Short mmCIF file of C-alpha atoms in Angstrom, two decimals:
data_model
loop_
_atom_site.label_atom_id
_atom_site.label_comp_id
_atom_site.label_asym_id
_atom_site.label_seq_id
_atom_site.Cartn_x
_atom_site.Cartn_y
_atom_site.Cartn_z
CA UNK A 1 -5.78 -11.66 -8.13
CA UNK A 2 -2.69 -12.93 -9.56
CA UNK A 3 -0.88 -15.39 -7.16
CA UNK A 4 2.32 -18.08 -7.83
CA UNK A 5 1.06 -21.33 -8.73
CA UNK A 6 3.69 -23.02 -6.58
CA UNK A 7 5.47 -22.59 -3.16
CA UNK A 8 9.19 -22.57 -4.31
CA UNK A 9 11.37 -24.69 -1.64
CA UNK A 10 12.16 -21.03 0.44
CA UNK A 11 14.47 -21.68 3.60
CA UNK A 12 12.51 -19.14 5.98
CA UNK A 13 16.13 -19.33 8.49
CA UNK A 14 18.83 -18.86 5.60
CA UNK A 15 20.87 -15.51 5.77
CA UNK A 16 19.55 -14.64 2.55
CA UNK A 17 16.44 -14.86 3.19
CA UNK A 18 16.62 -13.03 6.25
CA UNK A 19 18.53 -10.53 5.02
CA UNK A 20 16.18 -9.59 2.06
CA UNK A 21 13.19 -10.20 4.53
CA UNK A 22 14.66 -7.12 7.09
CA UNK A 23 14.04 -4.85 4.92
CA UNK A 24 10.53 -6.25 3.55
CA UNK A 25 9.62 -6.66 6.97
CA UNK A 26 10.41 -3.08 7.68
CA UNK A 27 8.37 -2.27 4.73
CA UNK A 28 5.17 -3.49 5.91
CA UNK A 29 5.84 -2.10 9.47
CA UNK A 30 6.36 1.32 8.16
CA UNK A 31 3.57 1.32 5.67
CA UNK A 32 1.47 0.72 8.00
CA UNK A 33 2.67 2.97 11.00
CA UNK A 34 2.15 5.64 8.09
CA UNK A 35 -1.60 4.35 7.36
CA UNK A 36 -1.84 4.94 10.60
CA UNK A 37 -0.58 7.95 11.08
CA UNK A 38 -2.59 9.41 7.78
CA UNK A 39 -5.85 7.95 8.79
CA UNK A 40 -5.03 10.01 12.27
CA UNK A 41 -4.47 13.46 9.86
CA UNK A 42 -7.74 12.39 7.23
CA UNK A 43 -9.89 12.92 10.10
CA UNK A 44 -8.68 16.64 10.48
CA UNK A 45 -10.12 17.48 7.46
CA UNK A 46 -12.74 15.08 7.29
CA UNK A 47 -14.52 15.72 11.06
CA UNK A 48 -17.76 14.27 10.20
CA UNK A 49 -15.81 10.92 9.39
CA UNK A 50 -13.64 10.99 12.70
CA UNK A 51 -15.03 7.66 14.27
CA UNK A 52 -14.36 5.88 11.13
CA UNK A 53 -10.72 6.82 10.38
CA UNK A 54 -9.87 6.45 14.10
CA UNK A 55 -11.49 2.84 13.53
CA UNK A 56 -9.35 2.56 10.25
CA UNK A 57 -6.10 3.96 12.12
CA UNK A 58 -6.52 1.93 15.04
CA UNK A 59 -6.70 -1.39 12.54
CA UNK A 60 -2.91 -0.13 10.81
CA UNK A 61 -1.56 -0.11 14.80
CA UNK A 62 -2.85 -3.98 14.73
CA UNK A 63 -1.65 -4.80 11.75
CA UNK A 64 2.00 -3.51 12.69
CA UNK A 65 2.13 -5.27 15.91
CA UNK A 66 1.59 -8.58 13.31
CA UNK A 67 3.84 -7.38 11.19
CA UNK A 68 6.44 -6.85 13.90
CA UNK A 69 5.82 -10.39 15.25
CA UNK A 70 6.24 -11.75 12.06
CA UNK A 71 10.17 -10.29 12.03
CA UNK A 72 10.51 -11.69 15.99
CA UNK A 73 9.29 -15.02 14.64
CA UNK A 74 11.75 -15.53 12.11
CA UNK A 75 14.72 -13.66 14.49
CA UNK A 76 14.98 -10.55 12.33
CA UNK A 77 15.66 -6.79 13.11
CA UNK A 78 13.53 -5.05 10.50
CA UNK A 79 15.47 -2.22 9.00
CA UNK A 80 13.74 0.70 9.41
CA UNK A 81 16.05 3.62 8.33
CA UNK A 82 15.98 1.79 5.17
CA UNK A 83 11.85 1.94 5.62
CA UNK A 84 11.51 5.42 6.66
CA UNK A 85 13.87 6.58 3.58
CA UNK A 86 11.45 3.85 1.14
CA UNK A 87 8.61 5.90 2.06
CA UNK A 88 10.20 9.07 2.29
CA UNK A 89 8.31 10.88 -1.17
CA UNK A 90 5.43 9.33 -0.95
CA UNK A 91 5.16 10.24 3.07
CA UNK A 92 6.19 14.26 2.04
CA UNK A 93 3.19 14.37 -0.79
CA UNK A 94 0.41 12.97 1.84
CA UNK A 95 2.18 15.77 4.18
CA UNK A 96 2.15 18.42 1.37
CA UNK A 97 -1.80 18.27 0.10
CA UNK A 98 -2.87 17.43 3.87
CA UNK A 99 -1.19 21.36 4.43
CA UNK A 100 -3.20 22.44 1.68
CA UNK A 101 -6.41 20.85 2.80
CA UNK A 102 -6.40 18.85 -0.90
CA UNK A 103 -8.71 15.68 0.83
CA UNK A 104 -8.41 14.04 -2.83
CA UNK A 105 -4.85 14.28 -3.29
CA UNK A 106 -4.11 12.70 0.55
CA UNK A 107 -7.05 10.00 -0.24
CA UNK A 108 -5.62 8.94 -3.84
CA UNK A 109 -2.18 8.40 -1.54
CA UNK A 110 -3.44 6.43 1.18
CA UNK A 111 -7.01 5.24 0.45
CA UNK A 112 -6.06 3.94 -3.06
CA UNK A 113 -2.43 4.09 -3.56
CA UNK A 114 -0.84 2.62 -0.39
CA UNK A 115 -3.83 0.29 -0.07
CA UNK A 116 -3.24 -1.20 -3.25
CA UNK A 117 0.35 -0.98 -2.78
CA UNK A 118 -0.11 -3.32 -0.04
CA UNK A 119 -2.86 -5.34 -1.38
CA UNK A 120 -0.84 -6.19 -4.51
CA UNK A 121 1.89 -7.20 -1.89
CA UNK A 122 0.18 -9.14 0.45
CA UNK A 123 -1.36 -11.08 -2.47
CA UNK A 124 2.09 -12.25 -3.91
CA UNK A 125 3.52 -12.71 -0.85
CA UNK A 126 0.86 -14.99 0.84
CA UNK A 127 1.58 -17.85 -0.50
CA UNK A 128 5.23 -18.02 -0.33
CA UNK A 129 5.23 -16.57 3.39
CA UNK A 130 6.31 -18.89 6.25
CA UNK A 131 2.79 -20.74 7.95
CA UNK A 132 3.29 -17.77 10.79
CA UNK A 133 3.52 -14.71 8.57
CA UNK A 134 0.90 -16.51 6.22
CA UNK A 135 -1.62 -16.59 9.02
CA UNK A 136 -1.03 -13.16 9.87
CA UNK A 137 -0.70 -11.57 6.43
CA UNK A 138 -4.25 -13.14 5.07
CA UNK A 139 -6.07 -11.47 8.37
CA UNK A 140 -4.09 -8.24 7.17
CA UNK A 141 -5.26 -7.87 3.75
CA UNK A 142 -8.97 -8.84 4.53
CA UNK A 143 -8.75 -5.18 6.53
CA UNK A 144 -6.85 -3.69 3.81
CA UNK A 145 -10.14 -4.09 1.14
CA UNK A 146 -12.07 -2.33 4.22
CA UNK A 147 -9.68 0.72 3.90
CA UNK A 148 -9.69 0.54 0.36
CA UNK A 149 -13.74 0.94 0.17
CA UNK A 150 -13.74 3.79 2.68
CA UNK A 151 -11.69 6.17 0.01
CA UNK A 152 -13.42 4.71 -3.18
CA UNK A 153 -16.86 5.85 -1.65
CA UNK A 154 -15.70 9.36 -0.56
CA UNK A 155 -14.66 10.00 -4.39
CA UNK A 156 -17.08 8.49 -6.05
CA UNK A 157 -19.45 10.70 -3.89
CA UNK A 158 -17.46 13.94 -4.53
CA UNK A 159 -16.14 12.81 -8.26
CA UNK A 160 -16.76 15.65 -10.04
CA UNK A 161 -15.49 18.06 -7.86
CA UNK A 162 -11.92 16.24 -7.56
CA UNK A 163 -11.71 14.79 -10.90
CA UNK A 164 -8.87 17.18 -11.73
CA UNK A 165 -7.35 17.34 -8.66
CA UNK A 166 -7.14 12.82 -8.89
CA UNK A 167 -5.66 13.51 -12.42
CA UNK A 168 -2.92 15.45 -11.09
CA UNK A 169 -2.23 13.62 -7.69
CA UNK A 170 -2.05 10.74 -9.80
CA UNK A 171 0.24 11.92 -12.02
CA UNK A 172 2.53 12.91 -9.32
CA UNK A 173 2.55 9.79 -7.19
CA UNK A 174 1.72 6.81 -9.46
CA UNK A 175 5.61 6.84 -10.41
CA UNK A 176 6.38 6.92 -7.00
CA UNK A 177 4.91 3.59 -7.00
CA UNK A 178 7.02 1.86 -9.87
CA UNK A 179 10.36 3.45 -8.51
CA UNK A 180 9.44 1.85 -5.13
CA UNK A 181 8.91 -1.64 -6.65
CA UNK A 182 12.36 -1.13 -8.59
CA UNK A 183 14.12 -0.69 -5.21
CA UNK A 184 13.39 -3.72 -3.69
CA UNK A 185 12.50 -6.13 -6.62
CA UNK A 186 15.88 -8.07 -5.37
CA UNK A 187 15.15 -8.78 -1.68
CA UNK A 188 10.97 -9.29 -2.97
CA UNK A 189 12.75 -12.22 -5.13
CA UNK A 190 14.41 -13.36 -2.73
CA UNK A 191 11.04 -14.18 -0.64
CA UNK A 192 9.55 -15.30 -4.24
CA UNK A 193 8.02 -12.44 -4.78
CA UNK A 194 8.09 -11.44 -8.92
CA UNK A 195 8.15 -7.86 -9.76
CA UNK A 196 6.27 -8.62 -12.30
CA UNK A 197 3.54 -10.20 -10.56
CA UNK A 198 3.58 -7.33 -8.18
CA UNK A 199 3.15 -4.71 -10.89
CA UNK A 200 -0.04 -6.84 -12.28
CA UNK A 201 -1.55 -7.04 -9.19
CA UNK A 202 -1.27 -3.62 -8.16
CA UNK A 203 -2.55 -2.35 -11.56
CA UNK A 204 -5.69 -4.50 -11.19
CA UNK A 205 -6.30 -3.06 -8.00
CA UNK A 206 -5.93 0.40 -8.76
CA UNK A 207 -7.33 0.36 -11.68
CA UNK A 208 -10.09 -0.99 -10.22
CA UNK A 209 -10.30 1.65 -7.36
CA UNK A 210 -10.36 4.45 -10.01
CA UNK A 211 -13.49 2.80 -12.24
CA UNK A 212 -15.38 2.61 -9.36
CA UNK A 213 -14.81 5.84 -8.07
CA UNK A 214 -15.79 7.15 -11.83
CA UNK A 215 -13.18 7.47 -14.20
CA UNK A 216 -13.56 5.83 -17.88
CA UNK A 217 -11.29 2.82 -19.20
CA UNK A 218 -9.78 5.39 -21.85
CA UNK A 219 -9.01 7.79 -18.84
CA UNK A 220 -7.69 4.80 -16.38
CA UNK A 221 -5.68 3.73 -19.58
CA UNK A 222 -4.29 7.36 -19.55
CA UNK A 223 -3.80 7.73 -16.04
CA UNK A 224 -1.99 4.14 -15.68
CA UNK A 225 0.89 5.46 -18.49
CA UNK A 226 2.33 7.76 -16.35
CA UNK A 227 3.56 4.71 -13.76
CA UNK A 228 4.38 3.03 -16.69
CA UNK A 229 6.95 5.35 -17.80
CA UNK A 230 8.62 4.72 -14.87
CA UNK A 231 9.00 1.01 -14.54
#
């Protein structure tokens, strides 16, 4: 896990800082209104795992209500036009592969990508957060490992049937990823948050997810180059 060695000397009620954190804020809230919706549409094509992705689902709802207290505590409208647009590609893939019944492609996006998205996230941003958001945030990404398990075991169990199909959705999403960090590595800053630091974190992660589900280091290696073109 790669964390900041130091709390900076932030000022939580500055207009900068709640400027920048409106449309973090937002972020989060969206993110996880879409894990929540996508958990909702996983179960469609994944019946016999209904009560756990309504369990999953109903843990996103909780974790935007925390999310959206976090903005009231600090006296900040999240922006979420700015949210919905953030999410916008990444939203109309899931949408796509869930139309074409592709349960890889729609679990690479929200089991592993989105997950460790927010993981990497949640990680940097812990220890710079205000004591309320802290509090909140670290019960947050304790779930988020939970969510993160349920799509590694799924593909690990059905690896060689969607080992292409992983190779391609991650080819088509993973840059997603980097051009998402690029849009908001100046208001992340702002709240101490490193792009840099990001980008580790969420490559551990991921890479991560993918070994365990059964891919090789030479083929994770591979796979991690096309985000890496876009950075």
């Amino acid at each position: 896990m790669t964390t900041a060695t130091a709390t900076p000397a932030l000022d939580y009620r500055s207009d900068r800082y709640k400027d920048a954190y409106s449309r973090i804020n937002a972020i989060v809230i969206e993110g996880e209104q879409e894990a929540h919706d996508n958990y909702i549409d996983l179960a469609k094509l994944l019946p016999q795992h209904q009560e756990e992705l309504t369990r999953l689902a109903k843990m996103e709802a909780r974790h935007k209500k925390g999310f959206e207290a976090c903005g009231r505590n600090l006296s900040v409208t999240p922006d979420m036009e700015f949210a919905k647009a953030f999410f916008e590609k990444l939203r109309g893939n899931f949408q796509a592969a869930l139309a074409e019944g592709k349960i890889a492609t729609c679990l690479l996006i929200q089991a592993l990508i989105i997950e460790c998205f927010a993981i990497a996230a949640y990680n940097i941003y812990i220890p710079m957060a205000d004591p309320f958001a802290r509090k909140i945030t670290e019960g947050v990404v304790k779930d988020e490992y939970t969510h993160l398990n349920f799509g590694e075991v799924w593909l690990k169990e059905n690896f060689e049937n969607v080992k292409g199909e992983l190779e391609e959705a991650n080819r088509a999403n993973l840059p997603l990823v980097w051009k998402m960090l690029n849009q908001v590595e100046a208001d992340a800053k702002v709240l101490g948050m490193e792009k840099d630091a990001l980008v580790e974190d969420f490559m551990i992660q991921y890479s991560g997810a993918l070994e365990n589900i059964g891919f090789t280091t030479r083929e994770i290696m591979k796979m991690s180059v096309y985000g890496l073109t876009a950075a």
